[in-house]
Coordinates of C-alpha atoms and ligand atoms in Angstrom, one line a residue:
M1 CA 0.0 0.0 0.3
K2 CA 3.0 2.2 1.0
K3 CA 4.5 1.4 -2.2
I4 CA 1.5 2.6 -4.1
V5 CA 1.1 5.7 -2.3
Q6 CA 5.0 6.8 -3.1
F7 CA 4.6 5.8 -6.9
A8 CA 1.4 7.9 -7.3
V9 CA 3.0 10.9 -5.1
L10 CA 5.9 10.7 -7.7
F11 CA 3.6 10.4 -10.5
I12 CA 2.0 13.4 -9.7
W13 CA 5.4 15.3 -9.0
L14 CA 6.8 14.4 -12.5
A15 CA 3.3 15.1 -14.2
A16 CA 3.4 18.6 -12.5
C17 CA 6.8 19.0 -13.5
Q18 CA 6.5 18.6 -17.1
K19 CA 3.1 20.6 -17.1
K20 CA 5.7 23.6 -15.5
Q21 CA 8.1 22.6 -18.4
E22 CA 5.4 22.9 -21.0
N23 CA 4.3 26.6 -19.5
R24 CA 7.8 28.0 -19.0
A25 CA 8.0 30.4 -21.5
D26 CA 11.7 32.2 -21.6
Y27 CA 11.4 33.5 -25.0
S28 CA 14.4 31.6 -26.2
E29 CA 12.3 29.0 -27.7
Q30 CA 12.5 28.3 -31.5
Y31 CA 10.6 30.8 -33.7
R32 CA 10.3 33.0 -30.7
P33 CA 9.9 36.9 -31.7
Q34 CA 12.7 38.9 -30.3
F35 CA 11.6 42.3 -31.2
H36 CA 7.8 41.7 -31.7
F37 CA 5.3 41.4 -29.1
S38 CA 3.8 38.2 -28.1
P39 CA 2.4 36.4 -25.0
Q40 CA 4.4 34.3 -22.8
K41 CA 1.8 31.1 -23.6
G42 CA -1.2 30.5 -25.0
W43 CA -3.4 31.9 -28.2
M44 CA -3.0 35.3 -29.0
N45 CA -5.0 37.3 -32.2
D46 CA -6.2 40.9 -32.5
P47 CA -4.7 43.8 -30.8
N48 CA -7.5 45.8 -29.1
G49 CA -8.2 48.8 -26.6
L50 CA -5.0 50.4 -28.0
I51 CA -5.1 53.9 -26.2
Y52 CA -2.2 56.0 -24.8
H53 CA -3.0 56.9 -21.1
A54 CA -1.0 58.5 -18.4
G55 CA 2.5 57.7 -19.9
E56 CA 1.6 54.3 -21.3
Y57 CA 0.8 52.7 -24.7
H58 CA -1.9 50.1 -23.8
L59 CA -2.0 46.7 -25.8
F60 CA -4.8 44.6 -25.1
Y61 CA -5.5 41.6 -27.1
Q62 CA -7.4 38.5 -27.8
Y63 CA -6.4 35.9 -25.6
Y64 CA -6.6 32.4 -24.7
P65 CA -4.3 31.5 -22.0
D66 CA -5.2 27.9 -21.7
S67 CA -4.5 26.5 -25.3
T68 CA -2.4 27.5 -28.2
V69 CA -5.5 27.3 -30.5
W70 CA -8.4 29.9 -30.6
G71 CA -11.0 29.3 -27.5
P72 CA -13.1 31.3 -25.1
M73 CA -11.8 34.7 -25.4
H74 CA -10.3 37.0 -22.8
W75 CA -8.5 40.1 -23.0
G76 CA -5.0 40.0 -22.4
H77 CA -2.9 42.9 -21.3
A78 CA 0.6 44.5 -21.7
V79 CA 1.8 48.4 -21.4
S80 CA 4.8 50.2 -22.9
T81 CA 6.3 53.3 -22.2
D82 CA 8.4 53.3 -25.3
L83 CA 6.4 50.9 -28.2
T84 CA 9.4 48.6 -28.0
H85 CA 9.6 47.2 -24.5
W86 CA 6.4 45.5 -23.3
Q87 CA 5.3 44.7 -19.7
H88 CA 3.0 41.8 -19.0
L89 CA 0.1 42.6 -17.0
P90 CA -3.1 40.3 -15.7
I91 CA -5.7 39.3 -17.9
A92 CA -8.0 42.7 -18.1
L93 CA -11.3 40.9 -19.3
Y94 CA -12.8 37.2 -18.6
P95 CA -15.6 36.0 -20.7
D96 CA -18.9 35.5 -18.5
S97 CA -22.5 34.6 -18.7
L98 CA -23.1 36.8 -21.6
G99 CA -20.2 35.7 -23.7
Y100 CA -16.5 35.3 -24.8
I101 CA -15.0 38.8 -24.8
F102 CA -14.1 39.7 -28.5
S103 CA -12.3 42.7 -30.3
G104 CA -13.2 46.2 -29.2
S105 CA -11.5 49.3 -28.1
V106 CA -10.8 51.5 -25.1
V107 CA -11.5 55.1 -24.8
L108 CA -10.8 57.8 -21.9
D109 CA -14.1 59.3 -20.9
S110 CA -12.7 62.6 -19.9
A111 CA -16.0 64.5 -19.5
N112 CA -17.4 61.3 -17.4
T113 CA -20.3 61.2 -19.5
T114 CA -20.7 57.7 -18.4
G115 CA -21.0 58.4 -14.6
F116 CA -18.4 55.7 -14.3
G117 CA -15.8 58.5 -12.9
K118 CA -14.8 59.1 -9.0
D119 CA -12.8 61.2 -7.2
N120 CA -11.8 63.2 -10.3
E121 CA -10.5 60.0 -11.9
A122 CA -11.5 60.0 -15.5
P123 CA -12.6 56.3 -16.3
L124 CA -11.4 54.4 -19.2
V125 CA -14.1 52.6 -20.7
A126 CA -13.6 49.4 -22.7
V127 CA -16.2 48.9 -25.4
F128 CA -16.1 45.3 -26.6
T129 CA -18.1 42.5 -28.4
Y130 CA -19.9 39.8 -26.3
H131 CA -20.0 36.5 -28.4
N132 CA -22.4 34.1 -27.0
M133 CA -21.4 30.6 -27.8
E134 CA -24.3 29.0 -26.5
W135 CA -26.5 30.7 -28.6
E136 CA -24.3 30.0 -31.6
K137 CA -24.5 26.5 -30.8
A138 CA -28.3 26.9 -30.5
G139 CA -28.1 28.8 -34.2
R140 CA -29.2 32.1 -32.7
K141 CA -28.6 34.7 -35.2
D142 CA -28.2 37.6 -32.2
R143 CA -25.4 36.0 -30.4
E144 CA -23.1 39.3 -30.9
S145 CA -23.8 42.5 -29.1
Q146 CA -21.7 45.3 -27.3
G147 CA -20.7 45.4 -23.8
I148 CA -18.9 47.8 -21.6
A149 CA -16.4 47.7 -18.8
Y150 CA -14.6 50.5 -16.9
S151 CA -11.2 50.9 -15.1
L152 CA -10.5 53.8 -12.4
D153 CA -6.8 52.6 -11.8
K154 CA -5.3 53.0 -15.2
G155 CA -6.3 49.9 -16.7
R156 CA -5.1 47.3 -14.1
T157 CA -8.6 46.2 -13.2
W158 CA -12.0 46.2 -14.7
T159 CA -15.5 46.2 -13.7
K160 CA -18.2 45.4 -16.0
Y161 CA -21.3 47.4 -16.7
T162 CA -24.4 45.8 -14.7
N163 CA -26.5 46.7 -17.7
N164 CA -24.7 45.0 -20.3
P165 CA -25.2 44.6 -23.2
V166 CA -25.3 48.6 -24.2
L167 CA -25.9 47.8 -27.8
K168 CA -28.3 44.7 -28.6
N169 CA -27.9 42.8 -31.8
Q170 CA -30.3 43.6 -34.4
G171 CA -30.2 40.1 -36.2
D172 CA -26.9 40.5 -37.8
V173 CA -25.1 37.0 -37.4
D174 CA -21.9 39.1 -37.5
F175 CA -22.0 42.3 -35.5
R176 CA -18.7 43.0 -33.6
D177 CA -15.1 44.9 -33.2
P178 CA -16.4 48.4 -32.1
K179 CA -13.9 51.2 -32.4
V180 CA -14.9 53.9 -30.6
F181 CA -13.7 57.6 -30.6
W182 CA -14.9 60.8 -29.2
Y183 CA -16.2 63.5 -32.0
A184 CA -16.1 67.0 -30.7
P185 CA -18.1 68.8 -33.0
T186 CA -21.3 66.9 -32.4
K187 CA -20.2 66.1 -28.7
R188 CA -20.7 62.6 -29.5
W189 CA -19.2 58.8 -29.2
I190 CA -18.9 57.3 -32.6
M191 CA -18.8 53.5 -32.9
P192 CA -18.1 52.1 -36.5
L193 CA -18.9 48.4 -35.9
A194 CA -18.3 45.5 -38.6
T195 CA -21.4 44.0 -39.6
G196 CA -21.2 41.1 -42.4
D197 CA -19.3 42.7 -44.9
F198 CA -20.3 46.3 -44.3
L199 CA -20.0 48.7 -41.8
Q200 CA -22.5 50.4 -39.5
I201 CA -21.6 53.4 -37.8
F202 CA -23.7 54.2 -34.1
T203 CA -23.3 57.1 -31.8
S204 CA -24.1 58.0 -28.3
T205 CA -23.8 60.4 -25.7
N206 CA -22.9 58.2 -22.9
L207 CA -21.6 55.2 -24.1
K208 CA -24.2 53.0 -22.6
S209 CA -27.1 54.2 -25.5
W210 CA -26.5 54.0 -28.8
E211 CA -28.3 55.1 -32.0
K212 CA -27.6 53.7 -35.4
A213 CA -26.7 57.0 -37.9
S214 CA -25.5 55.3 -41.2
E215 CA -24.1 52.4 -43.1
F216 CA -21.1 52.5 -45.4
G217 CA -19.4 50.0 -47.8
K218 CA -22.2 47.6 -49.0
N219 CA -20.8 48.3 -52.6
E220 CA -17.4 49.6 -51.9
G221 CA -13.9 47.7 -51.8
A222 CA -13.5 43.9 -51.4
H223 CA -16.2 41.8 -50.3
G224 CA -14.3 38.3 -50.5
G225 CA -15.0 37.7 -46.7
V226 CA -16.6 39.1 -43.7
W227 CA -15.5 42.8 -42.2
E228 CA -14.1 42.8 -39.0
C229 CA -12.1 45.3 -36.7
P230 CA -12.7 48.7 -38.6
D231 CA -10.9 51.8 -37.3
L232 CA -11.7 55.2 -38.7
F233 CA -9.9 58.3 -37.9
A234 CA -8.7 61.5 -39.1
I235 CA -5.4 61.8 -40.6
T236 CA -3.6 65.1 -42.1
T237 CA -1.2 65.0 -45.0
P238 CA 2.2 66.7 -44.7
A239 CA 0.7 69.6 -47.0
G240 CA -2.1 70.1 -44.2
I241 CA -5.0 68.2 -46.2
K242 CA -7.2 66.4 -43.7
K243 CA -9.0 63.4 -44.6
W244 CA -10.7 60.6 -42.9
V245 CA -9.2 57.0 -43.3
L246 CA -11.4 53.7 -42.5
I247 CA -9.2 50.8 -41.8
Q248 CA -11.1 47.6 -43.0
N249 CA -10.2 44.2 -42.2
M250 CA -11.5 41.3 -44.1
G251 CA -11.5 37.7 -43.2
R252 CA -11.1 36.1 -46.7
G253 CA -10.0 37.3 -50.2
A254 CA -7.4 39.8 -49.5
V255 CA -5.1 40.5 -52.5
N256 CA -2.3 38.0 -51.6
G257 CA -4.6 35.1 -49.9
G258 CA -6.5 34.8 -46.9
S259 CA -7.2 37.4 -44.4
G260 CA -6.0 41.0 -45.1
T261 CA -7.0 44.8 -44.6
Q262 CA -8.0 47.4 -46.9
Y263 CA -8.4 51.1 -46.5
F264 CA -10.8 53.6 -47.8
V265 CA -9.9 57.7 -47.8
G266 CA -12.6 60.2 -47.7
S267 CA -14.6 62.6 -45.4
F268 CA -16.6 62.2 -42.3
D269 CA -19.3 64.4 -40.5
G270 CA -20.3 62.7 -37.3
K271 CA -22.8 60.6 -39.1
I272 CA -21.8 59.4 -42.4
F273 CA -18.4 58.4 -44.0
K274 CA -18.0 58.9 -47.9
N275 CA -15.6 57.4 -49.8
D276 CA -13.6 59.8 -52.1
N277 CA -12.4 56.8 -54.6
P278 CA -14.2 54.8 -57.1
P279 CA -16.2 52.5 -55.2
T280 CA -14.6 49.3 -57.4
Q281 CA -11.1 50.5 -56.2
T282 CA -9.3 48.6 -53.5
L283 CA -6.7 49.9 -51.7
W284 CA -4.6 47.5 -49.3
L285 CA -2.7 48.3 -46.6
D286 CA -0.1 45.6 -46.8
Y287 CA 0.8 42.9 -49.5
G288 CA 1.8 40.1 -47.1
A289 CA -0.1 37.4 -45.6
D290 CA 0.6 38.1 -42.4
N291 CA -0.9 41.5 -41.1
Y292 CA -4.1 41.1 -39.9
A293 CA -6.8 43.0 -37.5
G294 CA -4.6 45.9 -37.3
V295 CA -5.9 49.2 -35.6
T296 CA -4.4 52.4 -34.3
W297 CA -4.0 54.1 -30.7
L298 CA -6.0 56.5 -29.7
N299 CA -4.8 59.7 -27.9
A300 CA -1.1 59.0 -28.9
P301 CA 1.1 62.1 -28.3
N302 CA 1.9 64.5 -30.8
N303 CA -1.2 63.4 -33.0
R304 CA 1.2 60.4 -33.9
R305 CA -1.3 57.8 -35.9
L306 CA 0.2 54.6 -34.5
F307 CA -0.5 51.2 -36.0
I308 CA -0.1 47.5 -34.7
G309 CA -1.7 44.2 -36.6
W310 CA -1.8 40.7 -35.6
M311 CA 1.2 38.7 -37.4
S312 CA -0.8 36.0 -38.9
N313 CA -3.6 34.9 -41.5
W314 CA -6.9 33.9 -39.8
D315 CA -8.2 32.2 -42.7
D316 CA -5.3 30.4 -44.0
Y317 CA -3.4 29.0 -41.3
A318 CA -3.1 30.8 -37.8
N319 CA -4.0 28.0 -35.5
K320 CA -1.3 25.6 -37.2
T321 CA 1.7 27.5 -37.3
P322 CA 4.4 25.7 -35.4
T323 CA 5.0 27.5 -32.4
H324 CA 5.0 26.8 -28.7
P325 CA 3.8 27.1 -25.9
W326 CA 2.5 30.6 -27.5
R327 CA 0.9 31.1 -30.8
S328 CA 1.3 34.4 -32.8
A329 CA 3.0 37.9 -32.5
M330 CA 2.0 41.5 -33.0
T331 CA 3.8 43.4 -36.0
V332 CA 5.9 46.1 -35.0
P333 CA 4.4 49.2 -34.1
R334 CA 4.0 51.7 -37.1
E335 CA 3.6 55.2 -38.0
L336 CA 1.0 56.0 -40.5
S337 CA 1.0 59.1 -42.6
L338 CA -1.3 60.1 -45.4
Q339 CA 0.5 61.4 -48.6
K340 CA -0.5 62.6 -52.0
T341 CA 0.8 60.4 -54.7
A342 CA 0.1 60.4 -58.4
E343 CA -2.2 58.0 -57.9
G344 CA -4.5 59.9 -55.0
F345 CA -3.9 59.9 -51.3
R346 CA -2.3 56.6 -50.1
L347 CA -1.5 55.5 -46.2
F348 CA 2.2 55.1 -46.0
Q349 CA 3.6 53.0 -42.9
M350 CA 6.9 52.9 -41.3
P351 CA 8.4 51.5 -38.2
V352 CA 8.2 53.9 -35.4
T353 CA 11.5 55.5 -34.7
E354 CA 11.5 54.1 -31.2
L355 CA 12.5 50.9 -32.5
E356 CA 16.0 52.5 -33.6
K357 CA 17.3 52.3 -30.1
L358 CA 17.4 48.1 -30.5
R359 CA 20.3 48.7 -33.2
Q360 CA 23.4 47.3 -31.8
G361 CA 26.7 48.9 -32.5
E362 CA 27.5 50.3 -35.8
A363 CA 25.8 49.4 -39.0
L364 CA 27.9 47.2 -41.5
T365 CA 27.8 49.8 -44.5
L366 CA 28.6 49.1 -48.2
E367 CA 28.5 51.7 -50.7
N368 CA 28.8 52.3 -54.8
K369 CA 28.7 48.7 -56.1
N370 CA 27.9 46.8 -58.6
I371 CA 26.3 43.5 -58.2
D372 CA 26.6 41.0 -61.3
S373 CA 24.8 38.0 -59.6
T374 CA 25.0 38.0 -55.9
L375 CA 26.7 40.0 -53.1
K376 CA 27.1 38.2 -49.9
I377 CA 27.1 40.5 -46.7
S378 CA 29.0 39.3 -43.3
A379 CA 25.7 40.0 -40.9
E380 CA 25.2 36.7 -39.1
S381 CA 22.8 37.9 -36.6
V382 CA 19.4 36.7 -36.9
Q383 CA 17.5 39.9 -35.9
K384 CA 18.6 42.7 -38.3
E385 CA 17.5 45.6 -39.9
V386 CA 18.5 46.2 -43.5
L387 CA 18.3 49.4 -45.3
V388 CA 19.2 48.9 -48.9
E389 CA 19.1 51.5 -51.8
F390 CA 19.6 50.5 -55.4
D391 CA 20.3 53.1 -58.1
L392 CA 18.1 51.8 -61.0
S393 CA 19.3 54.4 -63.5
K394 CA 22.6 52.6 -63.3
T395 CA 21.1 48.9 -63.4
T396 CA 20.2 46.3 -66.2
A397 CA 19.2 43.5 -64.3
T398 CA 15.4 42.7 -64.7
Q399 CA 15.4 41.1 -60.9
L400 CA 17.2 42.6 -58.1
G401 CA 16.9 42.6 -54.3
F402 CA 17.9 40.5 -51.2
V403 CA 17.7 36.8 -49.8
L404 CA 17.6 35.7 -46.2
A405 CA 19.0 32.3 -46.2
N406 CA 20.4 29.0 -44.3
A407 CA 22.6 26.4 -44.9
K408 CA 19.9 24.1 -46.0
N409 CA 18.9 26.0 -48.6
E410 CA 15.8 27.4 -47.3
R411 CA 15.1 30.9 -48.3
V412 CA 13.2 34.1 -48.4
E413 CA 13.5 36.1 -51.5
I414 CA 12.6 39.9 -51.3
G415 CA 12.9 41.7 -54.6
Y416 CA 11.6 43.8 -57.6
D417 CA 10.6 42.7 -60.6
H418 CA 11.6 45.3 -63.5
L419 CA 9.8 43.7 -66.4
K420 CA 6.5 42.9 -64.3
K421 CA 6.5 46.0 -62.4
Q422 CA 6.2 44.1 -59.5
L423 CA 7.6 43.9 -56.0
Y424 CA 7.6 40.4 -54.4
L425 CA 8.1 38.3 -51.6
D426 CA 8.7 34.6 -52.1
R427 CA 8.6 32.3 -49.1
T428 CA 7.8 29.2 -51.5
Q429 CA 11.3 27.8 -50.1
A430 CA 11.1 29.2 -46.4
G431 CA 11.0 25.9 -44.3
K432 CA 8.4 24.5 -42.7
S433 CA 5.2 24.6 -44.4
G434 CA 3.6 21.4 -44.1
F435 CA 0.8 22.9 -41.6
S436 CA -0.8 24.7 -44.8
T437 CA -0.9 24.3 -48.4
K438 CA -1.5 28.2 -48.3
F439 CA 1.9 29.0 -47.0
A440 CA 4.4 28.6 -49.4
K441 CA 3.7 31.0 -51.7
R442 CA 5.0 34.2 -53.3
H443 CA 3.3 37.2 -52.5
T444 CA 3.3 40.4 -55.0
A445 CA 2.7 44.2 -55.1
P446 CA 2.2 46.0 -58.1
Y447 CA 4.9 49.0 -58.5
V448 CA 6.9 51.1 -60.6
A449 CA 10.0 52.0 -59.4
G450 CA 11.6 55.6 -59.9
S451 CA 15.3 55.9 -60.4
R452 CA 15.9 54.5 -56.7
L453 CA 14.4 51.4 -55.0
V454 CA 14.8 51.8 -51.3
V455 CA 14.0 49.2 -49.1
R456 CA 14.0 48.8 -45.4
A457 CA 13.2 45.5 -43.5
L458 CA 12.9 44.1 -40.1
I459 CA 14.2 40.6 -39.6
D460 CA 12.9 38.6 -36.3
N461 CA 13.3 35.0 -36.0
S462 CA 10.2 33.9 -37.8
S463 CA 9.2 37.2 -39.7
V464 CA 9.9 39.9 -42.1
E465 CA 8.5 43.1 -42.5
V466 CA 9.3 45.2 -45.4
F467 CA 8.7 48.6 -46.3
V468 CA 9.4 50.2 -49.7
D469 CA 9.8 53.8 -50.4
N470 CA 9.3 55.4 -47.3
G471 CA 6.4 52.9 -46.6
R472 CA 4.4 53.4 -49.6
I473 CA 4.2 49.3 -50.0
A474 CA 4.3 47.0 -47.1
F475 CA 5.1 43.1 -46.8
T476 CA 4.5 41.5 -43.4
D477 CA 5.4 37.4 -43.6
L478 CA 5.8 34.7 -41.0
F479 CA 8.6 32.1 -41.9
F480 CA 9.6 28.8 -40.1
P481 CA 12.9 27.8 -41.3
N482 CA 14.8 24.6 -40.0
Q483 CA 17.9 26.6 -39.0
D484 CA 18.1 30.2 -38.5
F485 CA 18.2 32.7 -41.3
T486 CA 21.4 33.8 -40.7
Q487 CA 22.9 34.6 -44.4
L488 CA 22.2 37.8 -46.1
T489 CA 22.8 37.8 -49.8
L490 CA 22.0 41.0 -52.4
F491 CA 21.3 39.7 -56.1
A492 CA 20.8 40.7 -59.8
K493 CA 19.2 38.7 -62.2
G494 CA 19.2 39.2 -65.9
G495 CA 22.1 41.8 -65.9
S496 CA 23.9 44.0 -62.8
A497 CA 22.3 46.2 -60.2
H498 CA 23.6 49.1 -58.7
L499 CA 23.8 49.1 -55.1
A500 CA 24.1 52.9 -54.0
Q501 CA 24.0 51.8 -50.4
V502 CA 23.0 49.1 -47.9
K503 CA 23.3 49.2 -44.2
V504 CA 22.8 46.4 -42.0
Y505 CA 22.1 46.8 -38.1
E506 CA 22.1 43.7 -35.4
L507 CA 18.8 44.3 -33.2
R508 CA 18.9 43.8 -29.4
S509 CA 16.2 41.2 -28.0
I510 CA 13.5 43.4 -25.9
W511 CA 13.0 40.5 -23.7
Q512 CA 16.5 40.1 -22.4
Ligands
FRU601 C1 -10.7 39.3 -36.1 C2 -11.7 38.6 -35.2 C3 -12.7 39.7 -34.7 C4 -13.3 38.9 -33.5 C5 -12.0 38.1 -33.2 C6 -12.6 36.9 -32.1 O1 -9.5 38.4 -36.1 O2 -12.4 37.7 -35.8 O3 -13.7 39.8 -35.5 O4 -13.9 40.0 -32.6 O5 -11.3 37.9 -34.0 O6 -11.1 36.6 -31.5

């Protein structure tokens, strides 16, 4: 009997050790991003509740702590003072009897329109979607509604409003992802909400009762899938022209497959958003496959419009990428600008300048070289930033660019095809791809280069973010090589390419 008890104790102890081991996350695991935000363990999807408040950038996110696949949604929480290093905080919102806590936003209710404020502390108010799984299983269409919660301690603890939901479903199966902001001219809160494959806009004076103001998009832009996670904001061009931009994520049918993000440029009068462009035109925020559900921070200092996306592809493989004990990371925070181009107003995006402090030591620099075939750059570190400028007026090559590779001949190729007038990112031979037939692909963007091709790339253990021409075109793509990509090679095909300059920085980890 004693032996059996001893065995049982030993067994329980071993099982507990194993569990502990499984849950250990020290940010040195294979494929663990070193300068991107990822949760210590568990599943993460959309960024939520992005707001700058009292010196902190809040990043809430769709989170399921108990597994690395999607499940009952919570809001995870982290804060940063520099958009580079993140501090993990306890889970902010847990599912309850009304449902899972889906995506949404956080506002600062400075005028205490909700009455949640106390002792002169303005409440932070989270506006999120309740998704009732029981009702979904029962086939009820009204499964999604909007709820609110407030915090009086800088987002550390949250109290759900007792009269939730504040916006009941009106029969739309998809009725979610409120991205609320204050519109001063009408003294109203505005809630853009994704419903099916179009947008509805609601307004409120107190965040508790909502009125429908308008609809947008039934016949505008792309409709390959359900619309999710909208974001509507004003932005001013460097020349001082003010426009309204609507970011609209779409679950399927994006430009290079699966989930992706389109945007519209137009005007907003407190009720109605009008698109300036032809309804048939679609503008894409990113041409990679792995930038989804991205939205922007409210109240960022100096009027900056800062964006972050979820670095995965819902439709194609989000639940299957080979990482453990966490799944998914965010993109780096990016600063958006609106610029007038020959084709019209376009969103540009660049990594926030704060990230430059991750650069370690001097850049490895090469200048003024003709590349006839390949030029190896001795930059062995895995995490790096590459800034490269080709002089196309002295280039005869039909394709040029650079390759990340390892000794197993696995590679990611990033380049410009002069003949096709196309930028591309090719991850057809980038290592593991067996988890989805949709992963090993080449992604392209139409682009007519001028006399200079200027590319900046941020390379982490399992991702690359490419910004061409000051952020005019972006690609965000994951990769899972069987050995780290330590080789960096510039190339020219079908002629020679003139390298004006390349600079390569090693990047520090944000987790050490
Ligand atoms: C987008 C999305 C949202 C929803 C959330 C659920 O990725 O589908 O529409 O609120 O994820 O986790």
